[in-house]
Short mmCIF file of C-alpha atoms in Angstrom, two decimals:
data_model
loop_
_atom_site.label_atom_id
_atom_site.label_comp_id
_atom_site.label_asym_id
_atom_site.label_seq_id
_atom_site.Cartn_x
_atom_site.Cartn_y
_atom_site.Cartn_z
CA MET F 1 -22.98 9.79 4.35
CA GLN F 2 -22.99 7.10 7.05
CA ASN F 3 -26.41 8.20 8.35
CA VAL F 4 -27.80 8.19 4.82
CA VAL F 5 -26.62 4.61 4.32
CA ILE F 6 -28.16 3.40 7.57
CA LEU F 7 -31.48 5.22 7.15
CA GLN F 8 -31.99 4.02 3.60
CA ALA F 9 -31.07 0.46 4.50
CA ARG F 10 -33.43 0.43 7.50
CA LYS F 11 -36.24 1.74 5.31
CA TRP F 12 -35.77 -1.21 2.99
CA PHE F 13 -35.29 -3.59 5.91
CA SER F 14 -38.64 -2.74 7.53
CA ARG F 15 -40.50 -3.45 4.26
CA SER F 16 -38.78 -6.73 3.52
CA LEU F 17 -38.26 -8.40 6.89
CA SER F 18 -40.48 -11.43 6.30
CA SER F 19 -38.91 -12.46 3.00
CA PHE F 20 -35.42 -11.51 4.09
CA SER F 21 -35.47 -13.66 7.23
CA SER F 22 -36.12 -16.78 5.15
CA ASN F 23 -33.49 -15.85 2.58
CA PRO F 24 -30.83 -13.81 4.41
CA LEU F 25 -28.40 -11.67 2.50
CA LYS F 26 -25.07 -13.46 2.01
CA VAL F 27 -22.08 -11.18 1.52
CA CYS F 28 -18.46 -12.10 0.81
CA VAL F 29 -15.74 -9.47 1.16
CA VAL F 30 -12.43 -10.36 -0.49
CA GLY F 31 -9.59 -8.71 1.40
CA SER F 32 -9.21 -8.06 5.12
CA GLY F 33 -7.49 -4.69 5.01
CA PRO F 34 -9.14 -1.38 5.95
CA ALA F 35 -11.38 -1.36 2.86
CA GLY F 36 -12.59 -4.88 3.59
CA PHE F 37 -13.25 -4.38 7.29
CA TYR F 38 -14.95 -1.02 6.84
CA THR F 39 -17.19 -2.59 4.19
CA ALA F 40 -18.07 -5.47 6.50
CA GLU F 41 -18.76 -3.09 9.38
CA LYS F 42 -21.07 -0.88 7.32
CA MET F 43 -22.90 -3.90 5.87
CA LEU F 44 -23.54 -5.32 9.34
CA LYS F 45 -24.92 -2.00 10.54
CA ALA F 46 -27.08 -1.40 7.47
CA HIS F 47 -28.36 -5.00 7.12
CA GLN F 48 -28.58 -6.52 10.55
CA GLN F 49 -29.51 -10.03 9.44
CA ALA F 50 -26.90 -10.23 6.71
CA GLN F 51 -24.17 -12.85 6.95
CA VAL F 52 -20.80 -11.36 6.09
CA ASP F 53 -17.68 -13.41 5.39
CA ILE F 54 -14.24 -11.83 4.95
CA ILE F 55 -11.67 -13.94 3.10
CA ASP F 56 -7.98 -13.26 2.69
CA ARG F 57 -5.06 -15.16 1.20
CA LEU F 58 -2.97 -14.49 4.32
CA PRO F 59 -3.54 -16.26 7.64
CA THR F 60 -3.38 -12.83 9.28
CA PRO F 61 -6.05 -10.13 8.95
CA PHE F 62 -5.81 -6.31 8.73
CA GLY F 63 -3.91 -5.92 5.43
CA LEU F 64 -1.77 -2.81 5.21
CA VAL F 65 -2.44 -1.88 8.82
CA ARG F 66 -0.28 -4.88 9.72
CA SER F 67 2.10 -5.08 6.77
CA GLY F 68 2.17 -1.55 5.36
CA VAL F 69 2.03 0.97 8.20
CA ALA F 70 5.53 1.80 9.39
CA PRO F 71 6.53 0.12 12.68
CA ASP F 72 7.25 3.50 14.30
CA HIS F 73 3.62 4.58 13.74
CA PRO F 74 1.79 2.48 16.36
CA GLU F 75 -0.99 5.05 16.73
CA THR F 76 -2.16 4.28 13.19
CA LYS F 77 -2.51 0.60 14.06
CA ILE F 78 -5.00 1.20 16.88
CA VAL F 79 -7.77 0.75 14.30
CA ILE F 80 -7.05 -3.00 14.58
CA ASN F 81 -9.13 -2.99 17.78
CA GLN F 82 -12.15 -1.73 15.84
CA PHE F 83 -11.63 -4.27 13.07
CA SER F 84 -11.34 -7.08 15.64
CA ARG F 85 -14.77 -6.22 17.01
CA VAL F 86 -16.17 -6.52 13.49
CA ALA F 87 -14.59 -9.95 13.01
CA GLN F 88 -16.06 -11.10 16.36
CA HIS F 89 -19.59 -10.05 15.39
CA GLU F 90 -21.97 -13.02 15.48
CA GLN F 91 -22.98 -12.44 11.86
CA CYS F 92 -19.39 -12.11 10.59
CA SER F 93 -16.52 -14.53 10.01
CA PHE F 94 -12.89 -14.20 8.96
CA LEU F 95 -11.52 -16.96 6.72
CA GLY F 96 -7.79 -16.62 6.21
CA ASN F 97 -5.50 -18.68 4.01
CA VAL F 98 -8.10 -18.56 1.21
CA THR F 99 -6.75 -17.34 -2.12
CA LEU F 100 -9.03 -15.95 -4.80
CA GLY F 101 -8.08 -17.61 -8.06
CA SER F 102 -6.62 -20.81 -6.62
CA SER F 103 -8.60 -21.77 -3.50
CA ILE F 104 -11.77 -20.55 -5.16
CA SER F 105 -12.68 -18.69 -8.35
CA LEU F 106 -14.56 -15.44 -8.57
CA SER F 107 -17.37 -17.11 -10.53
CA GLU F 108 -17.79 -19.66 -7.72
CA LEU F 109 -18.00 -16.93 -5.10
CA ARG F 110 -20.68 -15.14 -7.09
CA LYS F 111 -22.75 -18.33 -7.17
CA LEU F 112 -22.41 -18.78 -3.43
CA TYR F 113 -23.20 -15.19 -2.35
CA HIS F 114 -25.73 -12.50 -3.23
CA VAL F 115 -22.99 -9.86 -2.94
CA VAL F 116 -19.24 -10.12 -3.54
CA VAL F 117 -17.13 -7.07 -2.68
CA LEU F 118 -13.55 -7.04 -3.94
CA ALA F 119 -11.57 -4.99 -1.44
CA TYR F 120 -7.98 -6.16 -1.75
CA GLY F 121 -5.02 -4.04 -2.76
CA ALA F 122 -2.05 -4.41 -5.05
CA GLU F 123 0.31 -7.34 -4.99
CA SER F 124 2.21 -6.54 -8.14
CA ASP F 125 4.55 -3.76 -9.20
CA ARG F 126 4.29 -1.52 -12.20
CA SER F 127 7.26 -1.46 -14.51
CA LEU F 128 8.80 1.89 -15.35
CA GLY F 129 9.52 0.62 -18.84
CA ILE F 130 13.09 1.93 -18.96
CA PRO F 131 16.31 0.05 -19.83
CA GLY F 132 18.08 -1.87 -17.10
CA GLU F 133 15.05 -2.46 -14.91
CA SER F 134 15.80 -6.16 -14.53
CA LEU F 135 19.27 -5.63 -13.04
CA LYS F 136 19.98 -7.06 -9.61
CA GLY F 137 19.85 -4.53 -6.81
CA ILE F 138 16.47 -3.18 -7.92
CA TYR F 139 13.59 -3.95 -5.58
CA SER F 140 9.98 -3.02 -5.14
CA ALA F 141 9.11 -0.84 -2.15
CA ARG F 142 6.18 -3.17 -1.65
CA GLU F 143 8.75 -5.89 -1.04
CA PHE F 144 10.94 -3.67 1.12
CA VAL F 145 8.07 -2.49 3.31
CA TRP F 146 6.85 -6.07 3.58
CA TRP F 147 10.42 -7.02 4.55
CA TYR F 148 10.72 -4.71 7.53
CA ASN F 149 7.09 -5.34 8.55
CA GLY F 150 7.46 -9.13 8.73
CA HIS F 151 5.17 -10.06 5.83
CA PRO F 152 5.75 -13.75 4.95
CA ASP F 153 6.26 -12.90 1.28
CA GLY F 154 8.95 -10.33 2.14
CA ARG F 155 10.91 -12.42 4.62
CA ASN F 156 13.61 -13.49 2.17
CA LEU F 157 14.28 -10.16 0.47
CA ASP F 158 17.62 -9.66 2.29
CA PRO F 159 18.69 -6.24 0.89
CA ASP F 160 22.41 -5.56 1.24
CA LEU F 161 22.74 -2.58 3.59
CA LYS F 162 26.34 -3.23 4.58
CA ASN F 163 28.29 -2.55 1.41
CA THR F 164 27.09 0.93 0.53
CA ASP F 165 26.90 4.27 2.32
CA ALA F 166 23.94 5.82 0.47
CA ALA F 167 20.42 5.03 -0.69
CA VAL F 168 18.47 6.82 -3.40
CA ILE F 169 14.69 6.80 -3.20
CA LEU F 170 12.81 7.77 -6.34
CA GLY F 171 9.66 9.45 -5.12
CA GLN F 172 8.65 11.86 -2.36
CA GLY F 173 5.32 10.56 -1.11
CA ASN F 174 4.62 9.32 2.39
CA VAL F 175 5.85 5.79 1.72
CA ALA F 176 9.12 7.18 0.38
CA LEU F 177 9.44 9.16 3.61
CA ASP F 178 8.52 6.08 5.65
CA VAL F 179 11.34 4.10 4.08
CA ALA F 180 13.84 6.95 4.38
CA ARG F 181 12.90 7.35 8.04
CA ILE F 182 13.41 3.64 8.72
CA LEU F 183 16.85 3.85 7.12
CA LEU F 184 17.88 6.98 9.05
CA ARG F 185 16.21 6.61 12.43
CA PRO F 186 18.46 5.34 15.25
CA THR F 187 17.91 1.60 15.61
CA ALA F 188 17.55 2.01 19.37
CA GLU F 189 14.27 3.82 18.68
CA LEU F 190 13.11 1.11 16.26
CA ALA F 191 13.99 -1.67 18.72
CA THR F 192 10.85 -1.03 20.80
CA THR F 193 8.49 -1.18 17.79
CA ASP F 194 7.03 -4.24 16.05
CA ILE F 195 9.66 -4.13 13.28
CA ALA F 196 10.73 -7.62 12.20
CA ASN F 197 13.72 -8.84 14.20
CA TYR F 198 15.76 -9.76 11.11
CA ALA F 199 15.15 -6.29 9.63
CA LEU F 200 16.25 -4.62 12.86
CA ALA F 201 19.43 -6.72 12.86
CA ALA F 202 20.18 -5.70 9.27
CA LEU F 203 19.58 -2.02 10.05
CA GLU F 204 21.86 -2.23 13.08
CA GLU F 205 24.67 -3.33 10.76
CA SER F 206 23.73 -0.91 7.97
CA SER F 207 26.45 1.30 6.48
CA ILE F 208 23.95 3.69 4.91
CA ARG F 209 24.58 7.26 6.02
CA LYS F 210 23.07 9.25 3.13
CA VAL F 211 19.56 9.03 1.74
CA TYR F 212 18.48 10.85 -1.44
CA LEU F 213 14.77 11.46 -2.09
CA VAL F 214 14.42 12.20 -5.80
CA GLY F 215 11.25 13.60 -7.36
CA ARG F 216 10.15 14.28 -10.93
CA ARG F 217 8.47 17.55 -10.02
CA GLY F 218 9.14 20.37 -7.57
CA PRO F 219 8.59 20.93 -3.86
CA ALA F 220 5.20 22.54 -4.53
CA GLN F 221 4.03 19.19 -5.92
CA ALA F 222 5.64 16.93 -3.29
CA ALA F 223 3.15 14.18 -2.49
CA CYS F 224 3.92 13.77 1.20
CA THR F 225 1.86 15.20 4.04
CA ALA F 226 3.12 17.84 6.46
CA LYS F 227 2.93 15.40 9.37
CA GLU F 228 5.18 12.85 7.69
CA LEU F 229 7.59 15.50 6.48
CA ARG F 230 7.84 17.14 9.89
CA GLU F 231 8.62 13.78 11.45
CA ILE F 232 11.51 12.95 9.15
CA LEU F 233 12.94 16.47 9.37
CA GLY F 234 12.98 16.04 13.14
CA ILE F 235 15.12 12.89 13.30
CA ARG F 236 18.08 13.44 15.58
CA ASN F 237 21.55 13.95 14.14
CA VAL F 238 20.52 14.11 10.49
CA ASP F 239 21.64 16.94 8.20
CA ILE F 240 19.01 18.11 5.69
CA SER F 241 20.11 19.22 2.23
CA ILE F 242 17.79 21.07 -0.18
CA GLN F 243 18.90 23.28 -3.06
CA GLU F 244 17.34 26.71 -2.54
CA VAL F 245 16.99 27.18 -6.29
CA ASP F 246 14.55 24.26 -6.32
CA LEU F 247 12.32 26.08 -3.83
CA ARG F 248 11.65 29.03 -6.12
CA LEU F 249 7.99 29.20 -7.07
CA THR F 250 6.50 29.93 -10.47
CA PRO F 251 3.15 31.76 -10.73
CA ALA F 252 1.49 28.39 -11.37
CA ASP F 253 3.14 26.98 -8.24
CA GLU F 254 1.90 29.90 -6.17
CA GLU F 255 -1.65 29.39 -7.39
CA GLU F 256 -1.38 25.68 -6.61
CA LEU F 257 -0.23 26.38 -3.07
CA LYS F 258 -2.98 28.94 -2.49
CA SER F 259 -5.65 26.33 -3.04
CA ASN F 260 -3.99 23.50 -1.09
CA ARG F 261 -3.20 24.05 2.58
CA ILE F 262 -1.29 20.76 2.95
CA LYS F 263 1.02 21.44 0.02
CA ARG F 264 1.53 25.00 1.25
CA ARG F 265 2.59 23.69 4.65
CA VAL F 266 4.91 21.13 3.04
CA HIS F 267 6.62 23.87 1.06
CA GLU F 268 7.02 25.98 4.20
CA LEU F 269 8.65 23.09 6.04
CA LEU F 270 11.04 22.41 3.17
CA SER F 271 11.96 26.10 2.97
CA LYS F 272 12.71 26.25 6.69
CA ALA F 273 14.81 23.10 6.46
CA ALA F 274 16.79 24.52 3.54
CA ALA F 275 17.51 27.71 5.48
CA LYS F 276 18.78 25.86 8.54
CA PRO F 277 22.61 25.82 8.75
CA ARG F 278 24.20 22.44 8.22
CA THR F 279 26.52 21.05 10.87
CA ALA F 280 29.58 20.77 8.64
CA GLY F 281 29.77 17.02 8.83
CA LEU F 282 29.24 16.77 12.59
CA ASN F 283 26.10 14.68 12.11
CA GLN F 284 26.54 11.09 11.07
CA ARG F 285 23.69 10.96 8.58
CA GLU F 286 22.30 13.06 5.73
CA LEU F 287 18.95 13.41 3.98
CA HIS F 288 18.98 15.03 0.53
CA PHE F 289 15.82 16.23 -1.22
CA VAL F 290 16.41 16.34 -5.00
CA PHE F 291 13.76 17.77 -7.31
CA PHE F 292 13.13 17.96 -11.08
CA ARG F 293 14.72 14.63 -12.06
CA LYS F 294 13.24 11.56 -13.72
CA PRO F 295 14.96 8.21 -14.32
CA ASP F 296 15.90 7.52 -17.91
CA SER F 297 17.75 4.21 -17.55
CA PHE F 298 19.54 1.99 -15.06
CA GLN F 299 23.21 1.32 -15.64
CA GLU F 300 24.94 -2.01 -15.30
CA SER F 301 28.07 -2.42 -13.22
CA GLU F 302 31.28 -3.14 -15.12
CA ASP F 303 32.63 -5.02 -12.11
CA ARG F 304 29.54 -7.08 -11.25
CA THR F 305 27.71 -8.35 -14.31
CA GLY F 306 23.95 -8.14 -13.97
CA HIS F 307 24.04 -5.68 -11.07
CA VAL F 308 22.91 -2.07 -11.12
CA SER F 309 25.65 0.54 -10.77
CA GLY F 310 23.79 3.79 -11.37
CA VAL F 311 20.81 5.66 -12.72
CA HIS F 312 20.80 7.94 -15.73
CA PHE F 313 18.50 10.88 -14.95
CA GLU F 314 16.91 13.46 -17.18
CA LYS F 315 16.36 16.93 -15.77
CA THR F 316 12.77 18.12 -15.95
CA VAL F 317 10.67 21.27 -16.06
CA LEU F 318 6.98 21.64 -15.34
CA LYS F 319 4.46 22.26 -18.08
CA GLY F 320 0.71 22.51 -17.74
CA ASP F 321 -2.44 24.57 -18.14
CA GLY F 322 -2.78 25.59 -14.52
CA PRO F 323 -2.50 24.74 -10.84
CA GLY F 324 -2.56 21.03 -10.14
CA LYS F 325 -2.16 20.20 -13.81
CA GLN F 326 1.57 20.66 -14.17
CA ILE F 327 3.50 17.61 -15.35
CA ALA F 328 7.23 16.93 -15.53
CA ILE F 329 8.67 17.22 -19.04
CA GLY F 330 12.21 16.18 -19.90
CA THR F 331 14.62 18.94 -20.91
CA GLY F 332 17.11 16.80 -22.82
CA GLU F 333 19.77 17.42 -20.17
CA PHE F 334 21.04 14.37 -18.33
CA GLU F 335 23.12 13.44 -15.32
CA ASP F 336 24.01 10.26 -13.50
CA ILE F 337 23.86 9.06 -9.95
CA LYS F 338 26.37 6.26 -9.59
CA CYS F 339 25.69 3.49 -7.16
CA GLY F 340 26.99 0.07 -6.35
CA TYR F 341 29.09 -1.81 -3.88
CA TYR F 342 32.42 -0.08 -4.50
CA PRO F 343 33.47 3.48 -3.63
CA ILE F 344 33.65 5.94 -6.50
CA THR F 345 35.83 9.02 -6.40
CA ARG F 346 33.91 12.26 -6.97
CA LYS F 347 36.64 13.54 -9.31
CA SER F 348 36.00 10.62 -11.64
CA TYR F 349 32.81 12.01 -13.13
CA LYS F 350 31.71 15.37 -14.40
CA ASN F 351 28.20 16.59 -13.57
CA THR F 352 27.58 13.44 -11.55
CA TRP F 353 26.54 12.69 -8.00
CA VAL F 354 28.77 9.83 -7.01
CA PRO F 355 28.06 8.41 -3.60
CA SER F 356 28.55 4.70 -3.34
CA CYS F 357 24.90 3.77 -2.98
CA TRP F 358 21.95 1.58 -3.57
CA TYR F 359 18.60 2.77 -4.78
CA LEU F 360 15.16 2.77 -3.34
CA ARG F 361 12.57 3.77 -5.87
CA ALA F 362 9.37 5.06 -4.31
CA LEU F 363 7.14 6.46 -7.00
CA VAL F 364 4.22 6.88 -4.65
CA THR F 365 1.90 9.57 -3.43
CA ASN F 366 0.42 8.16 -0.26
CA GLN F 367 1.30 6.74 3.09
CA TYR F 368 -0.32 3.39 2.46
CA GLN F 369 0.90 2.69 -1.04
CA LEU F 370 3.54 0.03 -0.82
CA MET F 371 5.70 1.03 -3.72
CA ALA F 372 9.24 2.31 -4.26
CA TYR F 373 12.78 1.04 -5.54
CA LEU F 374 15.27 -0.50 -3.15
CA LEU F 375 18.62 -0.33 -4.59
CA ILE F 376 15.99 1.19 -6.86
CA ILE F 377 12.34 0.67 -5.67
CA ARG F 378 9.38 0.26 -7.95
CA LYS F 379 5.83 1.63 -8.07
CA ILE F 380 2.87 -0.74 -7.86
CA LEU F 381 -0.06 -0.90 -10.17
CA VAL F 382 -1.10 -3.58 -12.54
CA LYS F 383 0.03 -5.30 -15.66
CA GLU F 384 -2.34 -6.23 -18.44
CA ASN F 385 -4.37 -9.37 -17.73
CA LEU F 386 -3.69 -9.09 -14.00
CA PHE F 387 -6.22 -8.14 -11.39
CA LEU F 388 -3.93 -5.95 -9.30
CA GLY F 389 -1.25 -8.53 -9.78
CA VAL F 390 -3.48 -11.52 -9.02
CA ARG F 391 -4.97 -13.49 -11.88
CA VAL F 392 -8.52 -14.23 -10.76
CA THR F 393 -9.42 -16.86 -13.37
CA SER F 394 -9.35 -17.12 -17.12
CA ASP F 395 -13.04 -17.74 -17.68
CA ARG F 396 -15.06 -14.78 -18.95
CA ALA F 397 -17.74 -15.21 -16.29
CA SER F 398 -15.15 -14.26 -13.70
CA TRP F 399 -13.17 -11.74 -15.66
CA LEU F 400 -13.11 -8.07 -14.82
CA TYR F 401 -11.84 -5.35 -17.03
CA MET F 402 -9.27 -3.07 -15.54
CA SER F 403 -7.45 0.03 -16.66
CA ASN F 404 -3.83 -0.96 -17.25
CA ILE F 405 -2.76 2.56 -16.37
CA SER F 406 -4.70 3.34 -13.22
CA GLY F 407 -5.22 -0.14 -11.80
CA ILE F 408 -8.89 0.69 -11.21
CA VAL F 409 -11.75 -1.70 -11.93
CA PRO F 410 -14.35 0.27 -13.92
CA ASN F 411 -17.15 1.00 -11.51
CA PHE F 412 -20.01 3.33 -10.76
CA ARG F 413 -20.03 4.21 -7.06
CA GLY F 414 -18.60 0.81 -6.28
CA ARG F 415 -20.78 -1.18 -8.71
CA VAL F 416 -18.51 -3.11 -11.09
CA LEU F 417 -19.16 -2.36 -14.75
CA SER F 418 -19.01 -4.99 -17.49
CA ASP F 419 -16.55 -3.04 -19.63
CA THR F 420 -14.45 0.10 -19.69
CA SER F 421 -16.98 2.30 -21.50
CA GLY F 422 -18.17 3.86 -18.25
CA ASP F 423 -21.83 3.16 -19.03
CA PRO F 424 -23.43 2.83 -15.53
CA THR F 425 -26.15 0.54 -16.88
CA LEU F 426 -23.67 -2.20 -17.87
CA LEU F 427 -23.36 -3.75 -14.43
CA GLU F 428 -21.90 -7.02 -13.19
CA GLU F 429 -24.83 -8.01 -10.96
CA GLY F 430 -23.90 -8.55 -7.32
CA LEU F 431 -20.25 -7.57 -7.83
CA TYR F 432 -18.76 -4.50 -6.13
CA VAL F 433 -15.38 -2.95 -5.35
CA CYS F 434 -13.97 -0.89 -2.53
CA GLY F 435 -10.56 0.56 -1.73
CA TRP F 436 -7.72 0.69 -4.23
CA LEU F 437 -9.57 -1.40 -6.81
CA LYS F 438 -12.31 1.21 -6.76
CA ARG F 439 -10.36 4.48 -6.67
CA GLY F 440 -6.70 3.61 -7.26
CA PRO F 441 -3.82 3.49 -4.74
CA THR F 442 -4.56 6.76 -2.98
CA GLY F 443 -5.51 7.97 0.46
CA ILE F 444 -4.87 6.94 4.04
CA VAL F 445 -6.56 4.33 6.25
CA ALA F 446 -9.55 6.58 6.97
CA THR F 447 -10.11 7.19 3.25
CA ASN F 448 -11.41 3.63 3.05
CA LEU F 449 -14.18 4.44 5.52
CA HIS F 450 -15.85 6.90 3.16
CA CYS F 451 -15.12 4.62 0.22
CA ALA F 452 -16.89 1.73 1.99
CA GLU F 453 -19.88 3.89 2.90
CA GLU F 454 -20.47 4.72 -0.76
CA THR F 455 -20.16 1.10 -1.86
CA VAL F 456 -22.53 -0.11 0.88
CA LEU F 457 -25.03 2.59 -0.10
CA SER F 458 -24.93 1.28 -3.68
CA ILE F 459 -25.52 -2.27 -2.42
CA SER F 460 -28.46 -1.09 -0.30
CA GLU F 461 -29.99 0.75 -3.27
CA ASP F 462 -29.65 -2.35 -5.46
CA ILE F 463 -31.28 -4.51 -2.78
CA GLU F 464 -34.18 -2.08 -2.51
CA LYS F 465 -34.65 -2.28 -6.27
CA GLY F 466 -34.88 -6.07 -6.03
CA MET F 467 -31.72 -6.59 -8.07
CA LEU F 468 -29.92 -8.86 -5.61
CA ILE F 469 -32.42 -10.77 -3.52
CA SER F 470 -36.14 -11.57 -3.60
CA SER F 471 -38.62 -13.86 -1.90
CA ALA F 472 -38.93 -15.92 -5.08
CA ALA F 473 -35.20 -16.54 -5.41
CA LEU F 474 -33.56 -19.68 -4.08
CA PRO F 475 -31.37 -19.12 -1.00
CA LYS F 476 -27.66 -18.76 -1.61
CA PRO F 477 -25.35 -21.27 0.13
CA GLY F 478 -23.06 -18.52 1.42
CA ARG F 479 -20.65 -19.52 4.20
CA GLU F 480 -21.90 -23.09 4.39
CA GLY F 481 -21.26 -23.65 0.69
CA LEU F 482 -17.88 -21.95 0.83
CA LEU F 483 -16.69 -24.06 3.77
CA GLN F 484 -17.80 -27.25 2.04
CA LEU F 485 -16.05 -26.33 -1.19
CA LEU F 486 -12.80 -25.41 0.61
CA GLN F 487 -12.96 -28.63 2.63
CA ASP F 488 -13.32 -30.65 -0.57
CA ARG F 489 -10.18 -28.93 -1.88
CA ASP F 490 -8.19 -29.50 1.33
CA VAL F 491 -7.79 -25.79 1.96
CA ARG F 492 -6.72 -25.21 5.57
CA ILE F 493 -8.82 -22.26 6.75
CA VAL F 494 -7.46 -19.93 9.42
CA SER F 495 -10.36 -18.55 11.44
CA PHE F 496 -10.29 -15.43 13.57
CA SER F 497 -9.87 -17.58 16.69
CA ASP F 498 -6.86 -19.17 14.96
CA TRP F 499 -5.53 -15.68 14.30
CA GLU F 500 -5.91 -14.90 17.99
CA LYS F 501 -3.50 -17.77 18.70
CA ILE F 502 -0.99 -16.16 16.33
CA ASP F 503 -1.61 -12.82 17.98
CA SER F 504 -0.99 -14.23 21.47
CA GLU F 505 2.23 -15.95 20.40
CA GLU F 506 3.58 -12.79 18.76
CA LYS F 507 2.83 -10.74 21.86
CA ARG F 508 4.50 -13.35 24.06
CA LEU F 509 7.64 -13.29 21.92
CA GLY F 510 7.64 -9.49 21.87
CA SER F 511 7.28 -9.11 25.63
CA SER F 512 10.68 -10.69 26.22
CA ARG F 513 12.28 -8.07 23.95
CA ASN F 514 10.38 -5.03 25.18
CA LYS F 515 8.39 -4.93 21.94
CA PRO F 516 4.60 -4.86 21.43
CA ARG F 517 4.95 -8.04 19.38
CA GLU F 518 7.50 -10.09 17.46
CA LYS F 519 5.81 -10.96 14.20
CA LEU F 520 5.89 -14.50 12.94
CA SER F 521 7.29 -13.91 9.49
CA THR F 522 7.17 -17.24 7.67
CA TRP F 523 4.19 -19.19 6.42
CA ASP F 524 5.26 -22.23 8.46
CA GLU F 525 5.49 -20.22 11.68
CA LEU F 526 2.08 -18.67 11.12
CA HIS F 527 0.40 -21.98 10.31
CA LYS F 528 2.06 -23.73 13.25
CA ALA F 529 0.88 -21.05 15.71
CA ALA F 530 -2.65 -21.14 14.27
CA LEU F 531 -2.88 -24.93 14.65
CA GLU F 532 -1.72 -25.02 18.28
#
């Protein structure tokens, strides 16, 4: 795919060099995560005279690579080196601290640039729509992951890890496993990572000894990868608990596993873990995999008004037409998991798990989706009238339709469509999407590479057709116009060289603690370091 993009773009480039040099292509990429940087990289390779600007609301680049990837996965963050080379390209610039919707509107960007690519992820959480969801003690996994990764918007989360001995995570995707691993891994091992110092201190004082991973479906449908599962099963001094009855496969399950090597390997790992003898309480910590349960409501504490005390679960069975199409259907049977800040005696409740606990809801399927429930953690997606949680602007010229269910902007191979009908001829000229906005919150970092290649190919095809730029058209202001507009509005831009100051300060702070970096985790700290 990459070669196709480059060859087609060069074919157009050779025919249009004279006109293009006098009216260079101006491209703005909104979002500096993997989708944004891969898009910028592919644009610079396919259109060598293009000017590409990457804007982001944060003063720090790299998106989920910085604030979403777990701190004990440094190998995944190596891609930052590649992205840095893109930002340092002579035809590219990074403009941090620029917020779409407040610093500048989408309609203004479209007037300034030939091409605008929206490549930012989710900053809002999808409601489950069940009673009790507003109780205290319920957090979004996006917030929790931001908290331990030093994101400035997660700095003040302050989850209470001292007054409970168990956590329940709703969901069994890679992010759910990430969070469970952070809660169970010895803090001595986390101390040499780039985990936020305040999060490490809280984990060192944590009383949590049991973690429950609860899924709506069965082990054959578990959304995690074998690599992530193998890692959490290998944590030292942790007992693994899985009910063998849950591991029994139906004919539909067997067909599903036959056609999916990753899911087959996940099931094998879970089966081996279930067969392994437990250590009869010798280990200090426990990890419980619980299948075929879906939350029905959250229960309020009788002792602490407004606080969650438990979750009412409905047991489920799988129904569907075939492999990969099975969905969890409630059976009408219910049970509770009690949680809160006070011990509960097991004899007090019939048919009830009763650890004293908080909840971490992680209704996610992928490593880089920042969603779960802490003390019940919540899945991300979008609410109606929100553009992945960020209102772009209220004027129709800037508005984009979005599926309220999937969180995807209607598009055809990255070209934004004018409505939700799916008609590929109803295009928003010059407007494109990449990443989660294009395909939904799925995939890993590398998934964005292929996603960006397709979007850049669509842009190149539209340029060749004369849809975006021509010799007769007036030049677009691009970066010059953007900088002037932001200056007029007193927006303090953080350039990539400013980011390098932040980067140097974080590394300096980390070196004294035997860490790769100590992240600056407040807006004031970040801005101060960038200005020095």
